PDB file of N, CA and C in Angstrom:
ATOM      1  N   MET A   1     115.954 156.826  73.143  1.00  0.00           N
ATOM      2  CA  MET A   1     116.397 157.341  71.852  1.00  0.00           C
ATOM      3  C   MET A   1     117.620 156.596  71.449  1.00  0.00           C
ATOM      4  N   THR A   2     117.774 156.354  70.222  1.00  0.00           N
ATOM      5  CA  THR A   2     119.010 155.667  69.619  1.00  0.00           C
ATOM      6  C   THR A   2     119.658 156.699  68.652  1.00  0.00           C
ATOM      7  N   SER A   3     120.980 156.727  68.753  1.00  0.00           N
ATOM      8  CA  SER A   3     121.759 157.593  67.878  1.00  0.00           C
ATOM      9  C   SER A   3     123.053 156.874  67.476  1.00  0.00           C
ATOM     10  N   VAL A   4     123.540 157.166  66.375  1.00  0.00           N
ATOM     11  CA  VAL A   4     124.860 156.644  65.867  1.00  0.00           C
ATOM     12  C   VAL A   4     125.875 157.797  65.825  1.00  0.00           C
ATOM     13  N   ILE A   5     127.013 157.505  66.444  1.00  0.00           N
ATOM     14  CA  ILE A   5     128.035 158.548  66.495  1.00  0.00           C
ATOM     15  C   ILE A   5     129.292 158.045  65.774  1.00  0.00           C
ATOM     16  N   GLU A   6     129.791 158.782  64.880  1.00  0.00           N
ATOM     17  CA  GLU A   6     131.087 158.422  64.221  1.00  0.00           C
ATOM     18  C   GLU A   6     132.208 158.868  65.126  1.00  0.00           C
ATOM     19  N   VAL A   7     133.166 157.868  65.318  1.00  0.00           N
ATOM     20  CA  VAL A   7     134.260 158.115  66.205  1.00  0.00           C
ATOM     21  C   VAL A   7     135.586 157.653  65.572  1.00  0.00           C
ATOM     22  N   LYS A   8     136.627 158.494  65.650  1.00  0.00           N
ATOM     23  CA  LYS A   8     137.985 158.210  65.094  1.00  0.00           C
ATOM     24  C   LYS A   8     138.863 157.704  66.258  1.00  0.00           C
ATOM     25  N   GLY A   9     139.767 156.857  65.925  1.00  0.00           N
ATOM     26  CA  GLY A   9     140.802 156.452  66.882  1.00  0.00           C
ATOM     27  C   GLY A   9     140.579 155.115  67.630  1.00  0.00           C
ATOM     28  N   MET A  10     139.501 154.404  67.287  1.00  0.00           N
ATOM     29  CA  MET A  10     139.208 153.175  67.889  1.00  0.00           C
ATOM     30  C   MET A  10     139.878 152.092  67.017  1.00  0.00           C
ATOM     31  N   SER A  11     140.584 151.187  67.736  1.00  0.00           N
ATOM     32  CA  SER A  11     141.302 150.145  66.893  1.00  0.00           C
ATOM     33  C   SER A  11     141.309 148.743  67.540  1.00  0.00           C
ATOM     34  N   CYS A  12     140.892 148.632  68.801  1.00  0.00           N
ATOM     35  CA  CYS A  12     141.030 147.326  69.438  1.00  0.00           C
ATOM     36  C   CYS A  12     139.955 147.087  70.500  1.00  0.00           C
ATOM     37  N   GLN A  13     139.933 145.929  71.101  1.00  0.00           N
ATOM     38  CA  GLN A  13     139.005 145.654  72.060  1.00  0.00           C
ATOM     39  C   GLN A  13     139.082 146.497  73.341  1.00  0.00           C
ATOM     40  N   HIS A  14     140.299 146.905  73.631  1.00  0.00           N
ATOM     41  CA  HIS A  14     140.414 147.859  74.734  1.00  0.00           C
ATOM     42  C   HIS A  14     139.656 149.177  74.451  1.00  0.00           C
ATOM     43  N   CYS A  15     139.616 149.636  73.271  1.00  0.00           N
ATOM     44  CA  CYS A  15     138.865 150.800  72.867  1.00  0.00           C
ATOM     45  C   CYS A  15     137.413 150.571  73.118  1.00  0.00           C
ATOM     46  N   VAL A  16     136.908 149.390  72.690  1.00  0.00           N
ATOM     47  CA  VAL A  16     135.540 149.038  72.873  1.00  0.00           C
ATOM     48  C   VAL A  16     135.175 149.027  74.320  1.00  0.00           C
ATOM     49  N   ASN A  17     135.992 148.416  75.123  1.00  0.00           N
ATOM     50  CA  ASN A  17     135.637 148.261  76.541  1.00  0.00           C
ATOM     51  C   ASN A  17     135.700 149.634  77.209  1.00  0.00           C
ATOM     52  N   SER A  18     136.667 150.525  76.778  1.00  0.00           N
ATOM     53  CA  SER A  18     136.802 151.832  77.377  1.00  0.00           C
ATOM     54  C   SER A  18     135.512 152.676  77.103  1.00  0.00           C
ATOM     55  N   ILE A  19     135.119 152.726  75.906  1.00  0.00           N
ATOM     56  CA  ILE A  19     133.878 153.471  75.526  1.00  0.00           C
ATOM     57  C   ILE A  19     132.609 152.939  76.097  1.00  0.00           C
ATOM     58  N   GLU A  20     132.370 151.591  75.884  1.00  0.00           N
ATOM     59  CA  GLU A  20     131.156 150.946  76.413  1.00  0.00           C
ATOM     60  C   GLU A  20     131.085 151.058  77.965  1.00  0.00           C
ATOM     61  N   GLY A  21     132.186 150.901  78.614  1.00  0.00           N
ATOM     62  CA  GLY A  21     132.215 150.992  80.091  1.00  0.00           C
ATOM     63  C   GLY A  21     131.960 152.363  80.571  1.00  0.00           C
ATOM     64  N   ALA A  22     132.565 153.402  79.974  1.00  0.00           N
ATOM     65  CA  ALA A  22     132.311 154.810  80.427  1.00  0.00           C
ATOM     66  C   ALA A  22     130.865 155.134  80.226  1.00  0.00           C
ATOM     67  N   LEU A  23     130.318 154.716  79.082  1.00  0.00           N
ATOM     68  CA  LEU A  23     128.853 155.141  78.821  1.00  0.00           C
ATOM     69  C   LEU A  23     127.967 154.380  79.748  1.00  0.00           C
ATOM     70  N   LYS A  24     128.254 153.111  80.059  1.00  0.00           N
ATOM     71  CA  LYS A  24     127.468 152.302  80.955  1.00  0.00           C
ATOM     72  C   LYS A  24     127.405 152.964  82.274  1.00  0.00           C
ATOM     73  N   LYS A  25     128.423 153.540  82.765  1.00  0.00           N
ATOM     74  CA  LYS A  25     128.467 154.262  84.077  1.00  0.00           C
ATOM     75  C   LYS A  25     127.537 155.425  84.039  1.00  0.00           C
ATOM     76  N   LYS A  26     127.286 155.968  82.867  1.00  0.00           N
ATOM     77  CA  LYS A  26     126.321 157.201  82.694  1.00  0.00           C
ATOM     78  C   LYS A  26     124.953 156.737  82.419  1.00  0.00           C
ATOM     79  N   GLY A  27     124.616 155.399  82.382  1.00  0.00           N
ATOM     80  CA  GLY A  27     123.295 154.888  82.145  1.00  0.00           C
ATOM     81  C   GLY A  27     123.002 154.808  80.687  1.00  0.00           C
ATOM     82  N   VAL A  28     124.011 154.775  79.853  1.00  0.00           N
ATOM     83  CA  VAL A  28     123.785 154.616  78.372  1.00  0.00           C
ATOM     84  C   VAL A  28     124.200 153.315  77.832  1.00  0.00           C
ATOM     85  N   SER A  29     123.364 152.654  77.085  1.00  0.00           N
ATOM     86  CA  SER A  29     123.714 151.409  76.465  1.00  0.00           C
ATOM     87  C   SER A  29     124.481 151.705  75.206  1.00  0.00           C
ATOM     88  N   ALA A  30     125.669 151.119  74.936  1.00  0.00           N
ATOM     89  CA  ALA A  30     126.454 151.408  73.796  1.00  0.00           C
ATOM     90  C   ALA A  30     126.932 150.225  73.108  1.00  0.00           C
ATOM     91  N   LYS A  31     127.056 150.205  71.808  1.00  0.00           N
ATOM     92  CA  LYS A  31     127.571 149.117  71.018  1.00  0.00           C
ATOM     93  C   LYS A  31     128.584 149.735  70.016  1.00  0.00           C
ATOM     94  N   VAL A  32     129.787 149.319  70.201  1.00  0.00           N
ATOM     95  CA  VAL A  32     130.927 149.859  69.285  1.00  0.00           C
ATOM     96  C   VAL A  32     131.067 148.911  68.151  1.00  0.00           C
ATOM     97  N   ASP A  33     131.225 149.548  66.947  1.00  0.00           N
ATOM     98  CA  ASP A  33     131.509 148.827  65.749  1.00  0.00           C
ATOM     99  C   ASP A  33     132.869 149.345  65.219  1.00  0.00           C
ATOM    100  N   LEU A  34     133.944 148.585  65.564  1.00  0.00           N
ATOM    101  CA  LEU A  34     135.236 149.001  65.059  1.00  0.00           C
ATOM    102  C   LEU A  34     135.386 149.169  63.621  1.00  0.00           C
ATOM    103  N   ALA A  35     134.910 148.253  62.880  1.00  0.00           N
ATOM    104  CA  ALA A  35     135.010 148.261  61.420  1.00  0.00           C
ATOM    105  C   ALA A  35     134.454 149.534  60.734  1.00  0.00           C
ATOM    106  N   ALA A  36     133.313 149.918  61.308  1.00  0.00           N
ATOM    107  CA  ALA A  36     132.620 151.125  60.731  1.00  0.00           C
ATOM    108  C   ALA A  36     132.996 152.408  61.403  1.00  0.00           C
ATOM    109  N   ASN A  37     133.790 152.318  62.506  1.00  0.00           N
ATOM    110  CA  ASN A  37     134.111 153.567  63.330  1.00  0.00           C
ATOM    111  C   ASN A  37     132.856 154.225  63.825  1.00  0.00           C
ATOM    112  N   ARG A  38     131.976 153.367  64.343  1.00  0.00           N
ATOM    113  CA  ARG A  38     130.675 153.979  64.859  1.00  0.00           C
ATOM    114  C   ARG A  38     130.384 153.416  66.235  1.00  0.00           C
ATOM    115  N   VAL A  39     129.701 154.231  66.989  1.00  0.00           N
ATOM    116  CA  VAL A  39     129.105 153.802  68.267  1.00  0.00           C
ATOM    117  C   VAL A  39     127.605 154.057  68.231  1.00  0.00           C
ATOM    118  N   THR A  40     126.804 153.047  68.442  1.00  0.00           N
ATOM    119  CA  THR A  40     125.439 153.166  68.495  1.00  0.00           C
ATOM    120  C   THR A  40     125.047 153.192  69.998  1.00  0.00           C
ATOM    121  N   VAL A  41     124.288 154.271  70.363  1.00  0.00           N
ATOM    122  CA  VAL A  41     123.963 154.477  71.775  1.00  0.00           C
ATOM    123  C   VAL A  41     122.388 154.458  71.906  1.00  0.00           C
ATOM    124  N   ASN A  42     121.969 153.904  73.001  1.00  0.00           N
ATOM    125  CA  ASN A  42     120.544 153.981  73.425  1.00  0.00           C
ATOM    126  C   ASN A  42     120.490 154.644  74.779  1.00  0.00           C
ATOM    127  N   TYR A  43     119.738 155.693  74.860  1.00  0.00           N
ATOM    128  CA  TYR A  43     119.753 156.560  76.076  1.00  0.00           C
ATOM    129  C   TYR A  43     118.361 157.202  76.271  1.00  0.00           C
ATOM    130  N   GLU A  44     118.197 157.723  77.499  1.00  0.00           N
ATOM    131  CA  GLU A  44     116.960 158.450  77.870  1.00  0.00           C
ATOM    132  C   GLU A  44     117.315 159.862  77.827  1.00  0.00           C
ATOM    133  N   GLU A  45     116.664 160.649  76.914  1.00  0.00           N
ATOM    134  CA  GLU A  45     116.920 162.066  76.776  1.00  0.00           C
ATOM    135  C   GLU A  45     116.752 162.848  78.024  1.00  0.00           C
ATOM    136  N   LYS A  46     115.844 162.405  78.927  1.00  0.00           N
ATOM    137  CA  LYS A  46     115.618 163.059  80.253  1.00  0.00           C
ATOM    138  C   LYS A  46     116.786 162.934  81.182  1.00  0.00           C
ATOM    139  N   THR A  47     117.601 162.020  80.908  1.00  0.00           N
ATOM    140  CA  THR A  47     118.753 161.624  81.849  1.00  0.00           C
ATOM    141  C   THR A  47     120.086 162.222  81.351  1.00  0.00           C
ATOM    142  N   ILE A  48     120.300 162.140  80.083  1.00  0.00           N
ATOM    143  CA  ILE A  48     121.656 162.547  79.501  1.00  0.00           C
ATOM    144  C   ILE A  48     121.428 163.037  78.027  1.00  0.00           C
ATOM    145  N   THR A  49     122.147 164.032  77.624  1.00  0.00           N
ATOM    146  CA  THR A  49     122.083 164.579  76.205  1.00  0.00           C
ATOM    147  C   THR A  49     123.115 163.909  75.366  1.00  0.00           C
ATOM    148  N   ILE A  50     122.868 164.036  74.073  1.00  0.00           N
ATOM    149  CA  ILE A  50     123.867 163.518  73.110  1.00  0.00           C
ATOM    150  C   ILE A  50     125.192 164.258  73.200  1.00  0.00           C
ATOM    151  N   ALA A  51     125.148 165.480  73.585  1.00  0.00           N
ATOM    152  CA  ALA A  51     126.435 166.270  73.784  1.00  0.00           C
ATOM    153  C   ALA A  51     127.195 165.699  74.983  1.00  0.00           C
ATOM    154  N   GLN A  52     126.556 165.299  76.002  1.00  0.00           N
ATOM    155  CA  GLN A  52     127.185 164.688  77.135  1.00  0.00           C
ATOM    156  C   GLN A  52     127.734 163.328  76.785  1.00  0.00           C
ATOM    157  N   ILE A  53     127.032 162.574  75.986  1.00  0.00           N
ATOM    158  CA  ILE A  53     127.570 161.279  75.521  1.00  0.00           C
ATOM    159  C   ILE A  53     128.803 161.485  74.705  1.00  0.00           C
ATOM    160  N   LYS A  54     128.809 162.448  73.740  1.00  0.00           N
ATOM    161  CA  LYS A  54     129.993 162.662  72.924  1.00  0.00           C
ATOM    162  C   LYS A  54     131.159 163.119  73.739  1.00  0.00           C
ATOM    163  N   SER A  55     130.815 163.946  74.778  1.00  0.00           N
ATOM    164  CA  SER A  55     131.932 164.407  75.704  1.00  0.00           C
ATOM    165  C   SER A  55     132.569 163.237  76.401  1.00  0.00           C
ATOM    166  N   THR A  56     131.756 162.294  76.836  1.00  0.00           N
ATOM    167  CA  THR A  56     132.181 161.122  77.530  1.00  0.00           C
ATOM    168  C   THR A  56     133.132 160.318  76.691  1.00  0.00           C
ATOM    169  N   ILE A  57     132.735 160.163  75.405  1.00  0.00           N
ATOM    170  CA  ILE A  57     133.571 159.427  74.493  1.00  0.00           C
ATOM    171  C   ILE A  57     134.941 160.126  74.257  1.00  0.00           C
ATOM    172  N   GLU A  58     134.876 161.469  74.123  1.00  0.00           N
ATOM    173  CA  GLU A  58     136.128 162.222  73.884  1.00  0.00           C
ATOM    174  C   GLU A  58     136.987 162.197  75.178  1.00  0.00           C
ATOM    175  N   ASP A  59     136.394 162.140  76.397  1.00  0.00           N
ATOM    176  CA  ASP A  59     137.166 162.004  77.578  1.00  0.00           C
ATOM    177  C   ASP A  59     137.926 160.720  77.658  1.00  0.00           C
ATOM    178  N   GLN A  60     137.528 159.744  76.882  1.00  0.00           N
ATOM    179  CA  GLN A  60     138.278 158.461  76.844  1.00  0.00           C
ATOM    180  C   GLN A  60     139.380 158.479  75.843  1.00  0.00           C
ATOM    181  N   GLY A  61     139.618 159.627  75.135  1.00  0.00           N
ATOM    182  CA  GLY A  61     140.625 159.846  74.296  1.00  0.00           C
ATOM    183  C   GLY A  61     140.407 159.612  72.810  1.00  0.00           C
ATOM    184  N   PHE A  62     139.146 159.627  72.395  1.00  0.00           N
ATOM    185  CA  PHE A  62     138.722 159.441  71.016  1.00  0.00           C
ATOM    186  C   PHE A  62     138.157 160.744  70.387  1.00  0.00           C
ATOM    187  N   ASP A  63     138.107 160.790  69.159  1.00  0.00           N
ATOM    188  CA  ASP A  63     137.668 161.969  68.411  1.00  0.00           C
ATOM    189  C   ASP A  63     136.275 161.684  67.865  1.00  0.00           C
ATOM    190  N   VAL A  64     135.273 162.478  68.274  1.00  0.00           N
ATOM    191  CA  VAL A  64     133.887 162.347  67.772  1.00  0.00           C
ATOM    192  C   VAL A  64     133.849 163.213  66.499  1.00  0.00           C
ATOM    193  N   VAL A  65     133.331 162.515  65.486  1.00  0.00           N
ATOM    194  CA  VAL A  65     133.249 163.136  64.126  1.00  0.00           C
ATOM    195  C   VAL A  65     131.805 163.731  63.943  1.00  0.00           C
ATOM    196  N   SER A  66     130.809 163.006  64.385  1.00  0.00           N
ATOM    197  CA  SER A  66     129.405 163.454  64.230  1.00  0.00           C
ATOM    198  C   SER A  66     128.656 163.107  65.415  1.00  0.00           C
TER     199      SER A  66
END
């Protein structure tokens, strides 16, 4: 499944690495778009929920909008 999540607080490559790295550890493929304040994620619904993905992003210090 692919979802797009709006995230506030991302501003640099460190932010990108933080989010993409944390999600990769959970088995989620993620692509951060700093300009659009979005994270596109590809994941298996049987393995992880969108709520868990959003929680992982928030655990990195960012605010999930949608």
